[in-house]
Short mmCIF file of C-alpha atoms and ligand atoms in Angstrom, two decimals:
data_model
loop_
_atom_site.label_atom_id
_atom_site.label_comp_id
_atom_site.label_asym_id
_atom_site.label_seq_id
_atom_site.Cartn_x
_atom_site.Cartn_y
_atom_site.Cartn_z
CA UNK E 20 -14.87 35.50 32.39
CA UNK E 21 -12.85 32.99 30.40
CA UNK E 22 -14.02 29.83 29.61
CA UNK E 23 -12.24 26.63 29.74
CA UNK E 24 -12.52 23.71 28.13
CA UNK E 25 -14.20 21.22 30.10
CA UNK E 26 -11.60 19.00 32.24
CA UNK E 27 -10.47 15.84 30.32
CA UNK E 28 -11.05 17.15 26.74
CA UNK E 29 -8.50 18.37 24.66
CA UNK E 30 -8.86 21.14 21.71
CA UNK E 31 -7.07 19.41 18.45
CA UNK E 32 -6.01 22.46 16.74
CA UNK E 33 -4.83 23.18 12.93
CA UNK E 34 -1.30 21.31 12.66
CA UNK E 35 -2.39 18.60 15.10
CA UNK E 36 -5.61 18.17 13.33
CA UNK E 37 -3.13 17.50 9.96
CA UNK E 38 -2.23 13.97 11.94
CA UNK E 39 -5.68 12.96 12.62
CA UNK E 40 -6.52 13.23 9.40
CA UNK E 41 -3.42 11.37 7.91
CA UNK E 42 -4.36 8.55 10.31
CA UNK E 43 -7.75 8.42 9.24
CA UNK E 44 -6.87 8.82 5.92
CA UNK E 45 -4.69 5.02 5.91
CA UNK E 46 -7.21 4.03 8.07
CA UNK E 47 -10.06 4.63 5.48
CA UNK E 48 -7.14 3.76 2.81
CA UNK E 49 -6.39 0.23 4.32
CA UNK E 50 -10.03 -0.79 5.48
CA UNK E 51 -11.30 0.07 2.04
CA UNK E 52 -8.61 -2.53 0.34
CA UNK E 53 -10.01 -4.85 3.02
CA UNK E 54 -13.76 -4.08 2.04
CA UNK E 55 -15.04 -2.41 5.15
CA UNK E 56 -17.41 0.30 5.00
CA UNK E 57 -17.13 3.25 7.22
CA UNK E 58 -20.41 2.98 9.82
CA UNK E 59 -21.29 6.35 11.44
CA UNK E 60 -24.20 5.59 14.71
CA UNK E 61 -24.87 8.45 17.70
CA UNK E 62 -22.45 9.58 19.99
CA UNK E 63 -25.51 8.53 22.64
CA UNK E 64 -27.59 5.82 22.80
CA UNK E 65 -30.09 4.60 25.18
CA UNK E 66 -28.08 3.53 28.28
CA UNK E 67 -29.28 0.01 28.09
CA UNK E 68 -27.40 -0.43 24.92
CA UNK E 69 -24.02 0.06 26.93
CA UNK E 70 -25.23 -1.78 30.16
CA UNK E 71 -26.35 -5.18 28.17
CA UNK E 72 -23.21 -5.16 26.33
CA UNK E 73 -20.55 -4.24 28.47
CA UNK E 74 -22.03 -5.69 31.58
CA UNK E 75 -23.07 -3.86 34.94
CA UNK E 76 -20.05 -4.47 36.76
CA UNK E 77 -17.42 -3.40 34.48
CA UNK E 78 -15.51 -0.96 35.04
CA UNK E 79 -17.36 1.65 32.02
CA UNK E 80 -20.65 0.80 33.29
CA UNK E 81 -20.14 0.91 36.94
CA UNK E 82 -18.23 3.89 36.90
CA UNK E 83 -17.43 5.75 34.07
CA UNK E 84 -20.20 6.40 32.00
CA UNK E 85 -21.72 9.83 31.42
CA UNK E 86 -25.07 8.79 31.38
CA UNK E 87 -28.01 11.50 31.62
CA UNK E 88 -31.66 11.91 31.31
CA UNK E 89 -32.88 14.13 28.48
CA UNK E 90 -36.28 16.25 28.82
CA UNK E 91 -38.35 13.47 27.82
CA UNK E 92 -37.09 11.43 30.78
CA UNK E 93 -35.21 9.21 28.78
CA UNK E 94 -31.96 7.48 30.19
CA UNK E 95 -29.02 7.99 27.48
CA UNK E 96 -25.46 7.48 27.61
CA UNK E 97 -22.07 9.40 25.55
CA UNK E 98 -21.10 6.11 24.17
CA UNK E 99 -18.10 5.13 26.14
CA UNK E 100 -16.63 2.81 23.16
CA UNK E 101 -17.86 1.57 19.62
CA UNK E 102 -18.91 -1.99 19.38
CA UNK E 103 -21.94 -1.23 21.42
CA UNK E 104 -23.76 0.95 19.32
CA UNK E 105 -22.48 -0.78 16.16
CA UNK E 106 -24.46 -3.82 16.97
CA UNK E 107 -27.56 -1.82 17.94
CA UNK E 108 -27.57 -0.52 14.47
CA UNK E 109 -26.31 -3.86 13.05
CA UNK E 110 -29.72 -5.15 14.72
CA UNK E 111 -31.98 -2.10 14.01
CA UNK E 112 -31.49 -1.82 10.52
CA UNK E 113 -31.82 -5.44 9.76
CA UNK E 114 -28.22 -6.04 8.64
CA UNK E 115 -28.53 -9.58 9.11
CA UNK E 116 -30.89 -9.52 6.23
CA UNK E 117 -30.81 -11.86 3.14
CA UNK E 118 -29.97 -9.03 1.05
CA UNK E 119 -26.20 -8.18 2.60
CA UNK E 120 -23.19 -9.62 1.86
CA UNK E 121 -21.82 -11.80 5.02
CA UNK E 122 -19.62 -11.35 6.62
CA UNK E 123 -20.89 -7.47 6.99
CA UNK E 124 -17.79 -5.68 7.72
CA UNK E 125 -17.73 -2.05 9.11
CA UNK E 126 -15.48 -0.13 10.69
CA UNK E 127 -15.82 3.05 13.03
CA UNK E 128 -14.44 6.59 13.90
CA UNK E 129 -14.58 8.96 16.19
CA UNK E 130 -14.78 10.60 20.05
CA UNK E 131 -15.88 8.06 22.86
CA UNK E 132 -16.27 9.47 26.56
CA UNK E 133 -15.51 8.29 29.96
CA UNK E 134 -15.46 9.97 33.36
CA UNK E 135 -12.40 9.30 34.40
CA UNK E 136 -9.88 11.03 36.52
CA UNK E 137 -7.52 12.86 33.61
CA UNK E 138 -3.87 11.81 33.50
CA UNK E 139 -1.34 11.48 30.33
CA UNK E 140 -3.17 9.36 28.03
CA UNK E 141 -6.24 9.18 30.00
CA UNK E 142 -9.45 11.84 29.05
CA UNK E 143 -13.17 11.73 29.54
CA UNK E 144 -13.29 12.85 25.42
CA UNK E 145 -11.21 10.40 23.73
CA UNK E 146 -11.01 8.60 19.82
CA UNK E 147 -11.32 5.55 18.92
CA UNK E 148 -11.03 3.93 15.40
CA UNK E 149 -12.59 -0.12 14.88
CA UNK E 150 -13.71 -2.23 12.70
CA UNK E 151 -16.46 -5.09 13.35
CA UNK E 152 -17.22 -7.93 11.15
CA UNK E 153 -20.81 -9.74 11.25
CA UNK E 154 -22.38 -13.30 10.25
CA UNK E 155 -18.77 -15.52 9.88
CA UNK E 156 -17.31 -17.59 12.56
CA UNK E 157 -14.74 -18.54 10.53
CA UNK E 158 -11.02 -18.31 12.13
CA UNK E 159 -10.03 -17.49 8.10
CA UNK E 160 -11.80 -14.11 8.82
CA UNK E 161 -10.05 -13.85 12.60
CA UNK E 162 -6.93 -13.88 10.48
CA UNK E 163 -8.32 -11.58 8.08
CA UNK E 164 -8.92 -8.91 11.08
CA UNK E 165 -5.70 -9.57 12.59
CA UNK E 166 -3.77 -9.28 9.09
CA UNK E 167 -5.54 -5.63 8.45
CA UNK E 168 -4.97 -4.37 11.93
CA UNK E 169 -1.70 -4.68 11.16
CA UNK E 170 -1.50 -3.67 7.63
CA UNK E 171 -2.86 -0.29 9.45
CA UNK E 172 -0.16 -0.20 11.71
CA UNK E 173 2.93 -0.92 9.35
CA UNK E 174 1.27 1.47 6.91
CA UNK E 175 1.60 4.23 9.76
CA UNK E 176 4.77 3.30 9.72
CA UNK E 177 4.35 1.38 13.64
CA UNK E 178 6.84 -1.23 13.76
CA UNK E 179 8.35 -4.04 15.93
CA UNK E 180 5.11 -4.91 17.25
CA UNK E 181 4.24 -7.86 19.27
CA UNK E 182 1.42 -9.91 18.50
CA UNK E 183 -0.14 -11.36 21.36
CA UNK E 184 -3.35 -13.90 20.54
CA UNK E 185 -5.53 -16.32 23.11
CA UNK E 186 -8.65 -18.13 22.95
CA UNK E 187 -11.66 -18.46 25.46
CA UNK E 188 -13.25 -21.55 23.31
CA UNK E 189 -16.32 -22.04 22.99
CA UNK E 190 -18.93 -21.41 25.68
CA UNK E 191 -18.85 -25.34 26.99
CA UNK E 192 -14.73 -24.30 27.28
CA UNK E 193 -15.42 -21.13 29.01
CA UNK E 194 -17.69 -23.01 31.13
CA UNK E 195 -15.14 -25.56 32.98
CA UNK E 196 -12.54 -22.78 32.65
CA UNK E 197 -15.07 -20.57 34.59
CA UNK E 198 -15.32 -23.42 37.10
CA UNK E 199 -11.91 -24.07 37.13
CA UNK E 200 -11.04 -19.95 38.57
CA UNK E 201 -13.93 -20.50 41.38
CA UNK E 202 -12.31 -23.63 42.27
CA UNK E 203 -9.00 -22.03 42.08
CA UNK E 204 -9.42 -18.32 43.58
CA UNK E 205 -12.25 -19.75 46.19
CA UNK E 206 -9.03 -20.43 48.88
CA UNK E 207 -7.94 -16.94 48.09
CA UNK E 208 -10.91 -15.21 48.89
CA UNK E 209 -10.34 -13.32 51.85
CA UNK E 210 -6.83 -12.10 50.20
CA UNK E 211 -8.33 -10.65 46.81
CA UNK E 212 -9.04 -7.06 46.59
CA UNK E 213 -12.63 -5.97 47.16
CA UNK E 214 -13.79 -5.75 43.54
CA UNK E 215 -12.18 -8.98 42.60
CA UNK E 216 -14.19 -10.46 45.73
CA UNK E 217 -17.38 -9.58 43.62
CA UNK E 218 -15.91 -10.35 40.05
CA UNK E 219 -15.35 -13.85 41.88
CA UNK E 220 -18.99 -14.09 42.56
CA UNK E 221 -20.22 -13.16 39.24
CA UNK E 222 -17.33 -13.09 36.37
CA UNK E 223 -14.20 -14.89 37.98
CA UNK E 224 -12.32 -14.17 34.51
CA UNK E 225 -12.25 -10.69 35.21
CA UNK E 226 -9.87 -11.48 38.32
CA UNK E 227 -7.47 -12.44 35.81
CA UNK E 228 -7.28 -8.71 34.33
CA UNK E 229 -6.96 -7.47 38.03
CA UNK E 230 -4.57 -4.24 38.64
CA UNK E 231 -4.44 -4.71 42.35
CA UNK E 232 -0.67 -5.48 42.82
CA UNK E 233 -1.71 -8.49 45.14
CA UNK E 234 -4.33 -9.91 43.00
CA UNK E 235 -1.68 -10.14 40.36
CA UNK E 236 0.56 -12.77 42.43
CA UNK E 237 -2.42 -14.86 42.90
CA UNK E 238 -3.56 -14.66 40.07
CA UNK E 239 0.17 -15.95 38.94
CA UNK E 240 -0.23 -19.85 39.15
CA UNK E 241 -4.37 -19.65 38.54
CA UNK E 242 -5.22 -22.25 35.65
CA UNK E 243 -4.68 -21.87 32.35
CA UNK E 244 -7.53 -21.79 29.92
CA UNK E 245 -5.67 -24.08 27.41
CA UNK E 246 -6.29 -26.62 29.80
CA UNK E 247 -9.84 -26.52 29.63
CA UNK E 248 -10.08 -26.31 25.81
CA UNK E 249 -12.65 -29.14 24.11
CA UNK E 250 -11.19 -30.42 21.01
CA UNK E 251 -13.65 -28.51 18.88
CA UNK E 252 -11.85 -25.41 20.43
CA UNK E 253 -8.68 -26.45 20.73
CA UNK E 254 -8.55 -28.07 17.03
CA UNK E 255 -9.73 -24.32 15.90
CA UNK E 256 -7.01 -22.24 17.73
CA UNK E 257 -4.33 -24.87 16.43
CA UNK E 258 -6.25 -23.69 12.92
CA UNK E 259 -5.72 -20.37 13.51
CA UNK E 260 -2.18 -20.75 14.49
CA UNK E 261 -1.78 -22.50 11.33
CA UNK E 262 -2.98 -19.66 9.03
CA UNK E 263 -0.52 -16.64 10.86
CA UNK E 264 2.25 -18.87 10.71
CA UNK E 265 1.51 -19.39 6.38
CA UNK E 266 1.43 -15.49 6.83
CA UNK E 267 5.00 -15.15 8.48
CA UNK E 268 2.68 -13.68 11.07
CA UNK E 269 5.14 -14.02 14.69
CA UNK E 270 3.12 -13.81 17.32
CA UNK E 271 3.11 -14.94 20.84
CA UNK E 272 0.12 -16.88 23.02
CA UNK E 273 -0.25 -15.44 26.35
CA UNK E 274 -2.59 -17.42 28.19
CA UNK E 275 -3.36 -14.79 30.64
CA UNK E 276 -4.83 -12.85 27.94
CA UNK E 277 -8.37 -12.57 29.05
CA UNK E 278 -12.14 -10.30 27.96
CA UNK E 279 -14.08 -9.82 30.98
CA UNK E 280 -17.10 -9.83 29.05
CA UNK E 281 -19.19 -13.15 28.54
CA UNK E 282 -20.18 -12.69 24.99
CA UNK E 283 -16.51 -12.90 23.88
CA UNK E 284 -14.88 -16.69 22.72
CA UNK E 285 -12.54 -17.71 20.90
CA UNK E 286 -9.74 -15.65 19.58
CA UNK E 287 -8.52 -12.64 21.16
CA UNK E 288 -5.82 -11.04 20.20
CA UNK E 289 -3.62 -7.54 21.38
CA UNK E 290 -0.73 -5.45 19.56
CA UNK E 291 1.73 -4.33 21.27
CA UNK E 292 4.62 -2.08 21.10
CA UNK E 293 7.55 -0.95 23.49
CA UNK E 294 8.49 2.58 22.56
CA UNK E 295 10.46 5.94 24.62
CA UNK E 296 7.07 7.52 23.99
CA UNK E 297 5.57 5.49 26.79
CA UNK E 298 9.01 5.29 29.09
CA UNK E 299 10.04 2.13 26.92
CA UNK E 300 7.19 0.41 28.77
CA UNK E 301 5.41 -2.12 26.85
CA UNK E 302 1.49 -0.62 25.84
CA UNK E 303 -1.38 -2.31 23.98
CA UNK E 304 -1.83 -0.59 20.79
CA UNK E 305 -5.16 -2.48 19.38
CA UNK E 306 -6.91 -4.93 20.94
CA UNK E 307 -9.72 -7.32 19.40
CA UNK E 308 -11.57 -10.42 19.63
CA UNK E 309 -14.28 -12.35 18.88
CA UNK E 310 -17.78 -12.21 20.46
CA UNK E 311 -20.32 -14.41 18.99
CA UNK E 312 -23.10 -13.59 21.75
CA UNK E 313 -23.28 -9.77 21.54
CA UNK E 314 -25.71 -9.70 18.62
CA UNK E 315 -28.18 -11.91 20.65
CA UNK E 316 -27.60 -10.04 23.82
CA UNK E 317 -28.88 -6.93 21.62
CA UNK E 318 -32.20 -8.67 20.69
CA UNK E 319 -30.59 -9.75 16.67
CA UNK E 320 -30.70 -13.57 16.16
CA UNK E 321 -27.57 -15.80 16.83
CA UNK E 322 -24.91 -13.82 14.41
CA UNK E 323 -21.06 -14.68 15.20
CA UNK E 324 -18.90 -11.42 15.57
CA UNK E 325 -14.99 -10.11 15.56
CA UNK E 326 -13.51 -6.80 15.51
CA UNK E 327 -10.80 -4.60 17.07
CA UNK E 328 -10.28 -0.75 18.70
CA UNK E 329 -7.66 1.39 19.11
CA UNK E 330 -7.05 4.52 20.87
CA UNK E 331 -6.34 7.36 18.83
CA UNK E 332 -4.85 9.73 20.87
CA UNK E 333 -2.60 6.60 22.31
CA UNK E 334 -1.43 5.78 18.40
CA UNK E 335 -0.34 9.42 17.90
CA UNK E 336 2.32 9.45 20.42
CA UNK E 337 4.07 6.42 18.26
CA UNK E 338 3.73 8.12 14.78
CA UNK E 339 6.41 9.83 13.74
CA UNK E 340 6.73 13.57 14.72
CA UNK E 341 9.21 14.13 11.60
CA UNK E 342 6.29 12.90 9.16
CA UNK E 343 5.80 16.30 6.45
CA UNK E 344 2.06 16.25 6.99
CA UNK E 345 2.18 20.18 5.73
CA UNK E 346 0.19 20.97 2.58
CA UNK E 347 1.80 23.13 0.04
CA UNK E 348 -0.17 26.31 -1.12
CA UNK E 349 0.32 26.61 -5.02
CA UNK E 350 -0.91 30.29 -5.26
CA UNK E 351 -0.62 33.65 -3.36
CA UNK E 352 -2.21 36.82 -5.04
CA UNK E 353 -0.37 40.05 -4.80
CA UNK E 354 -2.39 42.86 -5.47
CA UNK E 355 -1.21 46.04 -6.17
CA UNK E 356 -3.83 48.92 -6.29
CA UNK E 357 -7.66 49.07 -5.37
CA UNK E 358 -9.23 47.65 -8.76
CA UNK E 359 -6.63 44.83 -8.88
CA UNK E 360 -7.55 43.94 -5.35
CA UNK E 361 -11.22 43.80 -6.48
CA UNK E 362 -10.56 41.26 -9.51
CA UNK E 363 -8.38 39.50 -7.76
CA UNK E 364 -11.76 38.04 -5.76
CA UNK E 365 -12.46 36.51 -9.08
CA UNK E 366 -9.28 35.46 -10.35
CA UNK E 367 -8.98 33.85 -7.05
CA UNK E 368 -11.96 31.64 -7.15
CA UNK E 369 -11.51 30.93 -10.64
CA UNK E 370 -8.08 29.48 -9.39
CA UNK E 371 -9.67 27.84 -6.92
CA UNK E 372 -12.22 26.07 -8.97
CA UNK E 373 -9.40 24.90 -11.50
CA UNK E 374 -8.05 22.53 -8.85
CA UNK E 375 -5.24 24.94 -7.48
CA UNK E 376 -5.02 25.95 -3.72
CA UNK E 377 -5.12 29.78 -3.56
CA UNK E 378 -5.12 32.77 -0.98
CA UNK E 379 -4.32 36.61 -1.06
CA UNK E 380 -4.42 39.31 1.24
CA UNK E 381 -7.54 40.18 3.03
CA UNK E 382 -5.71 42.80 5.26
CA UNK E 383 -4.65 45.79 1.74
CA UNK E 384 -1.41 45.34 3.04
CA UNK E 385 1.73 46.62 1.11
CA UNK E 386 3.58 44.58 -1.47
CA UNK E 387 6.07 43.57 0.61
CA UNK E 388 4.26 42.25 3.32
CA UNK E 389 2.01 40.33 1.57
CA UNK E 390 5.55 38.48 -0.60
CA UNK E 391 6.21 37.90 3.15
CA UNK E 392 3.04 36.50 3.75
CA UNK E 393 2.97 34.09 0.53
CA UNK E 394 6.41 32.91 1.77
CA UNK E 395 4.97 31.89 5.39
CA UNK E 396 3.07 30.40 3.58
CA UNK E 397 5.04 28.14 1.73
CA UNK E 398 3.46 29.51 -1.47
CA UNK E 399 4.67 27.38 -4.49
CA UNK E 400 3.60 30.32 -6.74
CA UNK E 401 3.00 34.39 -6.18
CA UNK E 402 0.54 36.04 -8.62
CA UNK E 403 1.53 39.50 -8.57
CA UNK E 404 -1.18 42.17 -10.69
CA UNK E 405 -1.50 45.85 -10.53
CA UNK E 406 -3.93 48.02 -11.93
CA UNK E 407 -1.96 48.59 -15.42
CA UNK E 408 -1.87 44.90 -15.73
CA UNK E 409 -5.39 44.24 -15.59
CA UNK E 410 -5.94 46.84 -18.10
CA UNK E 411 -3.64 44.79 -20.29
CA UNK E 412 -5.03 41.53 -19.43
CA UNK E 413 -1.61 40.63 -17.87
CA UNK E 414 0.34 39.41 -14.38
CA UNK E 415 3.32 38.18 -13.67
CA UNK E 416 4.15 34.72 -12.05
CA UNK E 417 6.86 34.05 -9.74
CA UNK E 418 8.55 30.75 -8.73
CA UNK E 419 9.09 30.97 -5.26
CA UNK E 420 11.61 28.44 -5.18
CA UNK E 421 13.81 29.65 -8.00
CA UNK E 422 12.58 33.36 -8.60
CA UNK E 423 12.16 32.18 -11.85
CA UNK E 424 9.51 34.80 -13.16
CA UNK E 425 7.00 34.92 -16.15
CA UNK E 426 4.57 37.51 -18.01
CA UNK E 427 0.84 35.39 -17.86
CA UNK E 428 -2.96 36.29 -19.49
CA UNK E 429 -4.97 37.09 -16.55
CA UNK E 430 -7.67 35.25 -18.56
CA UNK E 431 -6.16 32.29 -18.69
CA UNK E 432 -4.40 32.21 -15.54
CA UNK E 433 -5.27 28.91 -14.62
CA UNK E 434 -4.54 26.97 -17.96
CA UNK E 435 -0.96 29.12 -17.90
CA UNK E 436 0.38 27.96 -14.30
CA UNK E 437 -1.25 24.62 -15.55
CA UNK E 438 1.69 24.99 -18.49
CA UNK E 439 4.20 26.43 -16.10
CA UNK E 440 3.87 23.68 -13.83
CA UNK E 441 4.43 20.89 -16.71
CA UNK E 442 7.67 22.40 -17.51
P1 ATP Y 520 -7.40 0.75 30.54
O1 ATP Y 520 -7.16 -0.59 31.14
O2 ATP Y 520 -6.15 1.50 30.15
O3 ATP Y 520 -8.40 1.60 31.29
P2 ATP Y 520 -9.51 -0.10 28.86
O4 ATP Y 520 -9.58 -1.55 29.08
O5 ATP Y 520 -10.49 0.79 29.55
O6 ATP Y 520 -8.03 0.43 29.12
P3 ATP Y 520 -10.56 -0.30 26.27
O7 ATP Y 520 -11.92 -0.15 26.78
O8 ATP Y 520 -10.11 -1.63 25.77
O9 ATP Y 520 -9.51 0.21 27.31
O10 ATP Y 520 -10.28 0.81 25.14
C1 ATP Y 520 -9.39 0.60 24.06
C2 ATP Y 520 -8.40 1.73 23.95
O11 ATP Y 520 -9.02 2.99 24.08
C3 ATP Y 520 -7.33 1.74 25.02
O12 ATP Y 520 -6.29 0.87 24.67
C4 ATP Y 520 -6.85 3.18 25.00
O13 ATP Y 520 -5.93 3.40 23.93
C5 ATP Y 520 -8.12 3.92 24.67
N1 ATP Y 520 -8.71 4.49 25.87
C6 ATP Y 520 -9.54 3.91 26.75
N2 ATP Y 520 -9.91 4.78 27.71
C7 ATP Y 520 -9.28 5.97 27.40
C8 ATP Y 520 -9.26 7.27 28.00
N3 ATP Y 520 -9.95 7.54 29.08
N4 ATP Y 520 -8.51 8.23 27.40
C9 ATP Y 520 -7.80 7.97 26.29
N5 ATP Y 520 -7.78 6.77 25.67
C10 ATP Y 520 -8.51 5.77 26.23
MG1 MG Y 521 -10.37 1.86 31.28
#
């Protein structure tokens, strides 16, 4: 028998895993500068949790979630994105309380799931990184988001990106928008594809975010939400404007640019990026956006919220595949003889503890192999001691690089490649 992984999950193995943690490292890097604290919540969560905030007829909830019952009967759910359990916890633990900072800012990491059918760029175990910010509705800290989403992509070294930003106003906006689509797609009914016919009947925005290649021509001349803006709304996107262009900020409106889900308003906003890693096709990087009715949806009182995701394994295809990510290994032990190979256990965590990155031979191969072995390695250093030179408290160092070599106290081993390394 040999086992496979299970369809749509990928293994991320030693080399690859070096680029994870580089992105996660500038992630953690940039957030931090930005004062958001990583959040860590389940992997599951009741199913409700997912179903109130994404909705029963989107596409995660009506089709892709992995949802189970566990032994106690309980209905739970792999969390197919972030936001959802954020807010539960947000909620649970009281975050709204007197005693935090507002805005609360967090942001998130890790595997999200989705049955889906697997293609390139597509699995059922996927990553996604995000940030949420609680308790502002101010379009100063829309900007804020915005400006660090990008801060996290230049700093990975992602450039020429587009910035595309909308707004779905307020809820009284939303509201004659909303009316506006029936009025508009109501004609077209009989030509819309089957699950627009239903999104038309319950969340006619969603038509507007329609793959279905003849949806898409209709959906070409369907009102603009601009249009339906009240001042209050409007004034506050002309605001928001405002503050990107003080920030040399380009970025482009695209009116089409819709959420299905009610709770968002206001600004939304995507990055995106035409690059050969996707065909030269143009891709959403990150996508974010306000949603001031999610907290309340979750059973928290009336708290305003904005944030952004990003798929992981969709940002790794644009990072730079020349990026050194190696680590360097400063020391390799060569023993020479059965008592040096004892001490060398010692000597090796005593290395270890001094701050330097050390390994040796587990395998009492010959001296030759294991010089072979510290160069695979990319050993900065080689250690070499044999039984006469632990007797005299000696060992001799060798610069891999230059084959520079010097005589060293065992003793003080650390403390001497600390001198070497100065010079
Ligand atoms: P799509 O329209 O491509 O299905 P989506 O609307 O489902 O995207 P979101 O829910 O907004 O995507 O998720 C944000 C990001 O997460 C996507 O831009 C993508 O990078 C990533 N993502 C979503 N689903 C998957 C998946 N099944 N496999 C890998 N990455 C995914
Ligand atoms: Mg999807």
């Amino acid at each position: 028998m040999r086992y496979q992984k299970p369809k749509g999950t990928m293994d991320i193995l030693p080399g690859e895993s070096s680029k994870w943690q580089y992105v996660e490292n500038v992630a953690k890097d940039v957030f931090d500068r930005y004062r958001f604290s990583e959040i860590r919540t389940p992997i599951f969560e009741s199913y409700e949790v997912f179903e109130r905030s994404s909705g029963d007829t989107s596409d995660i909830v009506s089709k892709e979630m992995y949802d189970f019952k566990d032994k106690g009967d309980r209905h739970l759910a792999l969390r197919p994105e972030g936001t959802a359990g954020v807010v539960r916890s947000y909620v649970e633990n009281k975050l709204y309380g007197p005693e935090h900072v507002k805005p609360y800012k967090v942001w998130y990491k890790g595997p999200m799931f989705r049955y889906e059918r697997p293609q390139s760029g597509r699995q059922r175990q996927f990553h996604q990184i995000g940030v949420e910010a609680f308790g502002s509705d101010s379009p100063e800290l829309d900007v804020e988001i915005i400006t660090m989403g990008l801060a996290f992509l230049n700093e990975l070294g992602i450039k020429n990106l587009k910035v595309a930003i909308n707004t779905l106003g307020d809820p009284e906006s939303r509201a004659n928008y909303h009316q506006a689509l029936v009025d508009y797609f109501t004609p077209f009914k009989d030509q819309l594809s089957d699950d627009s016919k239903v999104r038309l009947e319950k969340n006619p925005l969603r038509i507007l975010d329609s793959k279905d290649k003849n949806d898409k021509e209709i959906v070409k001349d369907a009102p603009s939400i601009l249009d339906y803006l009240n001042d209050a709304s409007a004034q506050r996107f002309e605001y928001l404007k405002s503050l990107l262009d003080d920030l040399d900020i380009n970025y482009e409106v695209d009116p089409t640019m819709v959420r299905g889900l009610d709770y968002y308003n206001h600004t939304i906003f995507e990055f995106m990026v035409t690059d050969p890693a996707f065909n030269n096709k143009e891709i959403t990087v990150l996508a974010g956006g306000r949603y001031n009715g999610l907290v309340e949806e979750l059973g928290g009182p009336e708290t305003p919220g904005i944030g952004f995701g990003l798929g992981v394994e969709r940002l790794l295809l644009l990072i730079d595949n020349e990026l050194d990510l190696t680590t360097d290994l400063d020391v390799y032990l060569v023993t020479i003889g059965e008592k040096a190979e004892k001490a060398s256990i010692k000597i090796l965590a005593g290395l270890r503890a001094a701050g330097f990155s050390a390994d040796k031979d587990y395998l009492s191969r010959k001296t030759k192999a294991q010089f072979k072995s510290a160069n695979n390695l990319n050993a900065k250093y080689t250690v070499t001691i044999g039984d006469n030179e632990l007797e005299n408290d000696t060992a001799n160092v060798k610069n891999m690089a230059t084959g520079e070599e010097h005589p060293v106290s065992l003793e003080n081993l650390a403390e001497e490649l600390k001198g070497i390394e100065e010079k």
